[in-house]
XYZ file of C-alpha atoms in Angstrom:
545
model
C -8.486 -35.946 9.140
C -6.534 -38.281 11.761
C -3.744 -36.053 11.651
C -5.929 -33.514 13.799
C -6.850 -36.565 16.632
C -4.932 -35.020 18.941
C -6.364 -31.675 18.669
C -9.289 -30.755 21.356
C -10.970 -28.696 18.992
C -10.095 -26.398 16.200
C -10.994 -22.603 16.026
C -11.525 -20.776 12.541
C -11.891 -17.367 12.591
C -12.809 -15.358 9.026
C -12.499 -11.512 10.367
C -8.813 -10.955 8.848
C -9.176 -8.063 6.131
C -8.129 -10.968 3.375
C -9.507 -14.033 3.070
C -6.916 -16.828 3.141
C -6.614 -17.498 -0.613
C -6.350 -21.157 0.305
C -9.986 -21.516 1.567
C -11.857 -22.971 -1.231
C -14.143 -25.793 -1.815
C -11.620 -28.061 -3.289
C -9.188 -27.550 -0.574
C -8.188 -31.058 0.958
C -7.757 -29.209 4.465
C -11.072 -27.785 4.523
C -12.343 -31.572 3.327
C -10.063 -33.186 6.188
C -11.299 -30.676 8.626
C -14.882 -31.524 7.581
C -14.549 -34.806 7.722
C -12.435 -34.883 10.995
C -15.566 -32.723 12.662
C -17.921 -35.624 11.044
C -15.888 -38.295 13.152
C -16.290 -36.270 16.397
C -14.063 -33.127 16.389
C -14.965 -30.075 17.288
C -15.168 -26.885 15.367
C -15.736 -23.423 16.605
C -16.467 -21.246 13.561
C -16.520 -17.406 13.831
C -18.086 -15.501 10.957
C -18.751 -11.820 11.160
C -18.035 -8.943 8.371
C -16.935 -11.570 5.991
C -19.856 -14.002 6.211
C -20.438 -13.234 2.853
C -17.491 -14.620 1.226
C -17.305 -17.788 3.256
C -20.534 -18.947 4.257
C -23.107 -17.741 1.423
C -24.283 -20.484 -0.810
C -21.392 -21.858 -2.821
C -18.735 -20.449 -0.424
C -16.380 -22.856 1.008
C -17.321 -22.961 4.697
C -21.193 -22.975 4.143
C -20.985 -26.568 4.371
C -20.133 -26.287 8.384
C -22.838 -23.219 9.029
C -25.714 -24.422 10.639
C -28.182 -22.602 9.015
C -28.287 -20.476 5.580
C -26.511 -17.125 5.787
C -28.796 -14.025 4.923
C -26.844 -11.140 5.400
C -24.511 -9.167 7.845
C -26.707 -7.400 10.401
C -24.123 -3.790 11.271
C -24.411 -2.432 14.781
C -25.781 -5.264 17.486
C -25.285 -4.523 20.479
C -22.884 -6.784 22.519
C -24.859 -6.977 25.975
C -26.217 -10.324 24.733
C -22.593 -11.753 24.479
C -21.258 -10.341 27.622
C -24.043 -12.158 29.492
C -23.723 -15.535 27.469
C -19.695 -15.144 28.553
C -20.665 -14.211 32.176
C -18.945 -11.505 32.483
C -18.920 -8.324 34.509
C -16.998 -6.575 31.961
C -18.146 -4.562 29.335
C -17.137 -5.015 25.996
C -16.221 -1.307 24.923
C -15.385 0.398 21.381
C -13.359 3.443 20.639
C -16.483 5.455 20.648
C -17.988 3.781 24.210
C -20.337 1.036 23.948
C -19.156 -1.662 21.518
C -21.654 -2.582 18.095
C -20.812 -6.379 16.659
C -21.387 -6.853 13.174
C -23.572 -9.970 13.380
C -24.107 -13.245 10.548
C -27.448 -14.061 10.215
C -28.615 -17.241 9.610
C -32.506 -18.571 8.501
C -33.423 -21.769 10.228
C -30.877 -22.395 12.503
C -29.865 -26.198 13.125
C -29.262 -27.058 16.922
C -29.367 -25.109 19.967
C -29.209 -21.457 19.951
C -27.705 -20.337 23.164
C -27.302 -16.587 22.756
C -28.970 -14.874 20.657
C -29.823 -10.595 20.450
C -33.304 -9.295 20.095
C -36.184 -11.067 21.409
C -35.906 -14.769 20.967
C -33.763 -17.236 19.639
C -35.522 -17.176 16.324
C -34.679 -13.531 15.947
C -30.739 -13.078 15.654
C -28.528 -15.912 16.811
C -25.293 -15.064 17.966
C -24.101 -18.650 19.093
C -25.419 -21.800 17.796
C -24.265 -25.430 18.764
C -25.324 -28.125 16.012
C -24.419 -31.694 15.730
C -22.488 -32.457 12.428
C -22.136 -36.400 12.273
C -20.810 -37.232 15.387
C -19.232 -34.006 16.150
C -20.196 -30.157 16.957
C -19.927 -27.400 14.957
C -20.256 -24.146 17.528
C -21.259 -21.022 15.206
C -20.314 -17.604 16.434
C -21.551 -15.187 14.263
C -19.342 -12.180 15.403
C -15.420 -11.852 14.595
C -13.834 -13.295 17.676
C -10.523 -12.191 17.080
C -11.109 -8.444 16.339
C -10.477 -5.829 18.437
C -12.183 -5.004 21.221
C -12.880 -8.729 21.423
C -9.428 -9.775 20.983
C -8.092 -7.733 24.135
C -11.680 -7.831 26.163
C -11.097 -8.776 29.639
C -13.960 -11.176 29.474
C -12.526 -13.335 26.776
C -11.447 -16.277 27.907
C -14.935 -16.658 29.763
C -16.122 -16.317 26.505
C -14.021 -18.955 24.769
C -14.878 -21.256 27.575
C -18.579 -21.022 27.026
C -17.913 -21.536 23.086
C -15.761 -24.426 23.821
C -18.672 -25.882 26.342
C -15.937 -26.404 29.254
C -18.838 -25.327 32.013
C -21.739 -26.820 29.586
C -22.168 -29.925 32.067
C -21.823 -28.522 35.302
C -18.963 -30.703 35.956
C -15.727 -28.902 38.766
C -12.552 -30.385 38.429
C -10.980 -32.105 41.533
C -8.412 -31.277 43.519
C -7.103 -34.925 43.620
C -3.764 -35.267 42.118
C -3.281 -38.611 39.938
C -0.129 -39.227 41.089
C -1.914 -42.344 43.475
C -3.777 -43.702 40.968
C -0.870 -44.004 38.122
C 0.894 -46.038 40.770
C -2.244 -48.019 41.946
C -3.899 -48.657 38.781
C -1.318 -47.917 35.983
C -3.551 -45.686 34.506
C -5.438 -42.088 34.558
C -7.499 -42.616 31.310
C -11.284 -44.289 31.099
C -9.113 -45.552 27.237
C -6.440 -46.892 30.236
C -8.940 -49.028 32.464
C -10.429 -50.490 29.456
C -7.348 -51.542 27.883
C -6.858 -53.244 31.221
C -9.991 -54.838 30.949
C -8.829 -56.530 27.629
C -5.673 -57.894 29.503
C -8.282 -60.621 31.331
C -8.004 -63.452 29.051
C -9.917 -66.321 30.125
C -7.577 -69.493 30.740
C -4.795 -67.095 31.336
C -3.452 -66.970 34.474
C -0.931 -65.337 36.111
C 1.430 -66.605 38.391
C 1.033 -65.193 42.172
C 4.263 -63.746 43.624
C 3.896 -65.583 46.309
C 4.331 -68.479 44.326
C 6.906 -66.934 42.829
C 9.249 -65.799 46.010
C 8.877 -69.759 47.324
C 9.824 -71.163 44.188
C 12.926 -68.750 44.349
C 13.449 -70.055 47.798
C 13.232 -73.402 47.197
C 15.452 -73.389 43.937
C 18.080 -71.730 46.053
C 17.658 -74.151 48.991
C 18.046 -77.126 46.143
C 21.141 -75.888 44.815
C 22.507 -74.888 47.801
C 22.176 -76.615 51.421
C 20.648 -79.449 50.017
C 23.110 -80.336 47.077
C 25.569 -80.004 49.643
C 23.799 -82.459 52.257
C 23.574 -85.246 49.449
C 26.837 -84.973 47.846
C 28.558 -85.113 51.079
C 26.432 -88.009 52.636
C 24.940 -89.860 49.894
C 28.129 -89.796 47.526
C 30.597 -88.996 49.485
C 32.307 -86.994 47.096
C 32.339 -83.382 46.198
C 33.042 -83.347 42.602
C 29.613 -85.024 42.011
C 27.616 -81.760 42.726
C 28.954 -80.952 39.011
C 26.106 -83.647 37.951
C 23.625 -82.673 40.479
C 23.999 -79.020 40.325
C 23.456 -79.263 36.638
C 20.423 -82.142 37.026
C 18.726 -79.055 39.394
C 18.839 -76.490 37.237
C 17.245 -78.215 34.144
C 14.740 -80.158 36.107
C 13.886 -76.444 37.863
C 13.818 -74.743 34.334
C 11.564 -77.972 33.255
C 9.593 -77.393 35.867
C 8.993 -73.822 34.793
C 8.160 -73.993 31.641
C 5.832 -76.639 32.227
C 3.991 -74.440 34.852
C 3.781 -71.715 32.468
C 2.552 -73.360 30.072
C -0.227 -75.172 32.211
C -1.104 -71.648 33.603
C -0.637 -69.687 30.345
C -1.608 -71.954 27.481
C 0.192 -71.692 24.101
C -3.141 -70.441 22.295
C -2.971 -67.398 20.437
C -6.315 -65.287 22.092
C -7.273 -61.912 21.547
C -10.154 -59.710 23.554
C -12.406 -57.545 21.463
C -14.381 -54.587 21.703
C -16.658 -53.286 19.196
C -18.310 -50.115 18.896
C -20.245 -49.124 16.058
C -21.957 -46.099 15.814
C -24.909 -44.967 13.385
C -25.714 -41.274 12.695
C -29.320 -41.094 11.429
C -29.343 -37.796 9.805
C -25.827 -37.939 7.986
C -26.225 -41.798 7.304
C -22.719 -41.796 8.730
C -21.399 -45.246 10.136
C -18.562 -44.818 11.990
C -16.947 -47.970 13.735
C -13.965 -47.943 17.085
C -12.707 -51.612 17.534
C -10.183 -52.378 20.277
C -8.457 -55.569 20.664
C -5.900 -56.691 22.994
C -4.101 -59.922 21.563
C -2.228 -62.380 23.763
C 1.084 -64.171 22.056
C 1.789 -67.680 22.947
C 5.460 -67.281 21.329
C 8.207 -64.538 20.356
C 6.505 -63.767 16.859
C 5.901 -61.337 14.491
C 2.385 -60.695 13.195
C 0.467 -59.534 10.487
C -2.806 -57.785 11.789
C -5.793 -55.741 10.156
C -9.719 -55.648 11.032
C -12.373 -56.505 8.401
C -15.444 -54.367 9.689
C -17.769 -55.682 6.669
C -19.972 -57.488 8.777
C -21.302 -54.083 11.105
C -23.995 -53.331 8.865
C -25.885 -54.042 5.745
C -25.348 -52.388 3.087
C -22.132 -51.010 4.594
C -20.179 -51.208 1.161
C -16.555 -50.697 1.603
C -15.729 -49.160 4.495
C -12.209 -46.984 5.185
C -9.984 -48.390 8.044
C -7.383 -46.993 9.884
C -5.641 -49.600 12.117
C -2.652 -48.943 14.783
C -1.493 -50.333 18.270
C -2.690 -47.862 21.428
C -0.787 -46.046 23.381
C -1.649 -46.024 27.422
C -1.655 -42.048 28.494
C 0.046 -41.335 31.828
C 3.382 -42.124 33.309
C 2.169 -45.463 34.609
C 4.184 -48.633 33.648
C 3.948 -49.006 29.637
C 2.630 -45.591 29.439
C 3.202 -43.250 26.290
C 5.141 -40.192 28.895
C 6.949 -42.669 31.608
C 9.043 -40.610 33.871
C 12.237 -42.727 32.797
C 12.692 -44.483 29.907
C 12.811 -48.128 29.056
C 15.358 -50.786 26.497
C 12.850 -51.822 23.701
C 12.510 -55.835 23.515
C 12.556 -55.800 19.843
C 15.162 -54.037 17.510
C 13.242 -54.820 14.099
C 10.651 -52.366 13.598
C 7.189 -52.949 11.954
C 5.520 -51.246 9.153
C 1.945 -49.911 8.324
C 0.489 -50.695 4.926
C 0.301 -47.728 2.366
C -3.647 -47.188 3.488
C -2.794 -47.380 7.386
C -5.173 -49.909 7.396
C -2.934 -52.847 8.534
C 0.118 -53.907 10.588
C 3.257 -55.835 8.853
C 5.438 -58.492 11.135
C 4.203 -56.854 14.735
C 6.385 -58.339 17.511
C 5.098 -59.599 20.524
C 7.028 -61.447 23.189
C 6.440 -64.878 24.446
C 3.425 -65.220 27.204
C 2.619 -61.378 26.817
C 0.250 -59.029 25.357
C -0.289 -55.759 23.087
C -3.202 -53.377 22.607
C -4.451 -52.165 19.121
C -7.343 -49.934 18.092
C -8.762 -49.691 14.899
C -11.239 -46.746 13.435
C -13.439 -46.947 10.009
C -16.438 -45.242 8.404
C -18.541 -45.413 5.689
C -22.370 -44.531 4.380
C -25.341 -46.631 5.393
C -29.051 -46.382 6.883
C -28.971 -47.311 10.428
C -31.257 -50.089 11.095
C -33.145 -48.757 13.774
C -35.939 -46.112 12.471
C -37.083 -43.590 15.007
C -39.503 -40.701 14.388
C -38.920 -38.457 17.713
C -40.612 -35.377 19.070
C -39.486 -33.390 22.243
C -43.648 -32.344 23.484
C -42.099 -31.184 27.169
C -40.688 -34.549 27.102
C -39.989 -37.417 24.686
C -42.327 -38.705 22.490
C -42.301 -41.037 19.312
C -41.683 -44.728 18.628
C -38.443 -46.665 17.648
C -38.565 -49.326 15.565
C -35.677 -52.200 15.305
C -34.686 -53.728 11.600
C -31.709 -55.268 13.379
C -31.282 -59.436 12.832
C -30.371 -60.083 16.746
C -31.427 -58.495 19.808
C -30.396 -55.651 20.946
C -29.563 -56.135 24.555
C -29.508 -53.961 27.915
C -30.702 -50.605 25.704
C -31.393 -47.519 26.803
C -32.360 -44.396 25.528
C -30.652 -40.828 26.238
C -32.253 -37.834 25.778
C -31.692 -34.151 27.324
C -31.295 -35.080 31.239
C -33.737 -38.045 30.454
C -32.720 -41.943 30.564
C -35.265 -44.381 29.099
C -34.785 -48.027 29.675
C -35.379 -49.842 26.864
C -33.837 -53.200 28.083
C -34.130 -55.392 25.177
C -35.473 -54.414 21.857
C -36.275 -57.340 19.952
C -35.819 -57.335 15.916
C -39.072 -55.730 14.275
C -40.321 -54.710 17.583
C -41.821 -51.265 17.694
C -41.930 -49.300 21.170
C -43.631 -45.788 21.907
C -41.329 -44.182 24.148
C -43.464 -41.507 25.505
C -46.005 -44.303 26.739
C -43.950 -47.505 27.475
C -41.076 -46.661 28.725
C -40.449 -44.679 32.263
C -38.160 -42.261 32.426
C -35.330 -41.639 35.029
C -32.938 -39.046 35.124
C -29.507 -39.428 33.289
C -27.715 -38.820 36.669
C -29.651 -41.455 38.176
C -28.957 -44.068 35.463
C -25.321 -43.587 34.969
C -24.714 -43.326 38.422
C -26.793 -46.480 39.413
C -28.784 -45.075 41.686
C -31.021 -46.934 44.480
C -32.705 -45.576 47.331
C -32.223 -47.180 50.895
C -35.032 -46.087 52.767
C -35.477 -42.144 52.145
C -32.279 -41.554 51.091
C -30.481 -41.990 47.281
C -27.308 -44.128 47.735
C -24.881 -43.855 44.735
C -21.684 -46.265 44.458
C -18.423 -44.624 43.798
C -17.040 -45.361 40.494
C -15.049 -48.449 40.522
C -11.696 -46.896 38.421
C -10.472 -50.629 39.082
C -13.168 -52.876 37.708
C -12.559 -54.773 34.631
C -16.337 -54.512 33.791
C -16.480 -54.069 30.010
C -19.963 -52.545 29.879
C -19.785 -50.503 32.244
C -16.929 -48.801 31.359
C -18.076 -48.628 27.761
C -21.361 -46.592 29.052
C -19.317 -44.396 30.790
C -16.903 -43.816 28.131
C -20.480 -42.971 26.486
C -21.670 -40.710 28.265
C -18.611 -39.485 30.552
C -19.758 -35.838 30.890
C -23.177 -36.536 31.407
C -22.139 -38.893 34.074
C -20.542 -35.481 36.171
C -16.889 -36.324 33.646
C -13.373 -36.600 35.855
C -15.221 -35.412 39.449
C -17.074 -38.932 39.241
C -15.120 -41.215 37.822
C -11.705 -39.667 39.126
C -10.291 -40.487 35.637
C -9.873 -38.356 32.357
C -11.794 -38.980 28.814
C -9.838 -37.150 26.589
C -7.488 -39.551 25.114
C -10.450 -40.814 22.759
C -12.707 -37.823 23.419
C -14.601 -38.954 20.420
C -16.283 -42.220 21.960
C -18.143 -39.515 24.683
C -21.377 -38.588 22.652
C -22.540 -35.909 25.735
C -22.167 -33.105 23.423
C -24.448 -34.517 20.672
C -27.488 -35.012 24.002
C -26.739 -31.156 25.088
C -27.026 -30.384 21.772
C -30.611 -31.596 21.201
C -29.814 -35.195 20.406
C -31.440 -38.754 21.380
C -28.663 -41.484 21.884
C -29.661 -45.400 22.044
C -27.163 -47.622 23.168
C -27.098 -50.665 23.779
C -25.090 -54.409 23.353
C -25.347 -57.363 20.495
C -24.585 -60.809 20.853
C -22.715 -61.101 17.708
C -19.387 -59.461 16.128
C -19.264 -56.850 14.304
C -15.478 -56.770 12.569
C -13.365 -59.591 12.690
C -9.574 -59.331 13.629
C -7.498 -60.532 10.999
C -3.905 -62.071 12.176
C -1.970 -63.427 9.426
C -4.145 -63.603 6.712
C -6.730 -65.566 8.692
C -9.751 -64.033 11.017
C -9.414 -65.350 14.400
C -12.178 -67.229 16.400
C -14.419 -65.822 18.608
C -13.495 -69.061 20.457
C -10.647 -67.221 20.793
C -10.870 -64.719 23.387
C -13.989 -62.520 24.610
C -15.575 -60.706 22.719
C -18.248 -57.500 22.865
C -20.529 -55.594 20.743
C -22.301 -52.150 21.326
C -24.373 -50.509 18.863
C -25.022 -46.631 19.193
C -27.598 -44.482 17.492
C -28.162 -40.623 17.207
C -31.436 -39.711 16.219
C -32.684 -36.061 15.659
C -35.415 -35.148 18.159
C -38.222 -32.537 16.309
C -39.658 -29.818 18.372
C -42.762 -28.368 18.104
C -41.257 -25.176 16.276
C -39.453 -27.338 13.670
C -42.676 -29.338 12.570
């Protein structure tokens, strides 16, 4: 499934005259697609006239359909689809107005955003449904067949299916050149990577000090050496001794100064993000780690997520280096090629869950990212309903407090602040909500006006960065942050909120994973560590009860 990680969305159409014979229940490609969606991917599934072959009970794609297929309804007017696409161009068929073949789903799960008939439950045309941590957008018609294939409004329809206009954000006209030159990154993941590069006890040598020492060094090996040799020794050939002693003294001083500023300890700054989906019992983890090396060494590295949750069993994991998006210094798309520091390659383990012999230069860092998944029950119970506003209870079974907790649903944020082990909260009666935009943008009231500070792209505040990454589109996307959120877009849970899920986000004081270096876990004292838990809960509506 990780072969699809470079893909924004997959569109799967089934309207061809013959269904691909490789589309079977035991297809490894279909299993990989299913897992990728569950891990945070987006699938647009289009099924119309051949829906019975691919969606009926026991059919290959039935597991991905957001409901139970019942029949194909013929000759459905296309006006509702034109309205959904916000297109003024009618869909014309050979004999005038085009009529659709529509797959009818019973008990459609998720949010019906387009329908034919008198109500959403009558004949859904487009359904957005959470699937694990991802999303299935079901289009109950054949998107790739004429006249839809040649319809001028087709691009608008695709934009609506992909949810590009769902959050009301607009693209900014600003270029990213200034960001690259000043910050070195254009994506929120780059900002997180920069924050993890700030090691306590490791100080950068300021440029003014380097320049001053260079001037002093030149003065010592030049005019000062000449003055000493000429006036004190009276023999110019003595410079062979004084020059060598000066070089040795400055080299030793630079070495001691570097150790005083940077230390001689292996350090790791880490962020663990653990996600629980209450409906599917899927647990997904993402860990970022920046490793600071006090010497030029090769390291064997892996991630152990066994402590992330009780009853986790044996999770499967992936571990790799983390690239920097963009053209900035050290970026994956640099404007000019750079010479490698090392010529010896490092290796991945056969299961891609470890790295062997990763070289890191002295007093430098290298970023890594790990992803893992397993099945387990979430340690927080929630019974939530939508009664015009969110109602219900949340009860914690966590072993430690969930700090800075907030529950996000629809357009509202419910700050829980601190959820203690065993604590039960009545959301509707005990929590005063505020709008999501007010919460995420940290809006405050000054006099009779609301004040929202601009997002600080240069900040290294890890909790703030993770909060915005978790709800990037809800916060306003790039129009608000000035940064993209596409490199690791699976972190953003905005689409699940849009599709009717409630998201609980909080921070824990304990580690969820261990970073294994050369066979030994790194101590938490060897750097900084942040652990965040996120829970995805279904919300019942009156019609579903």
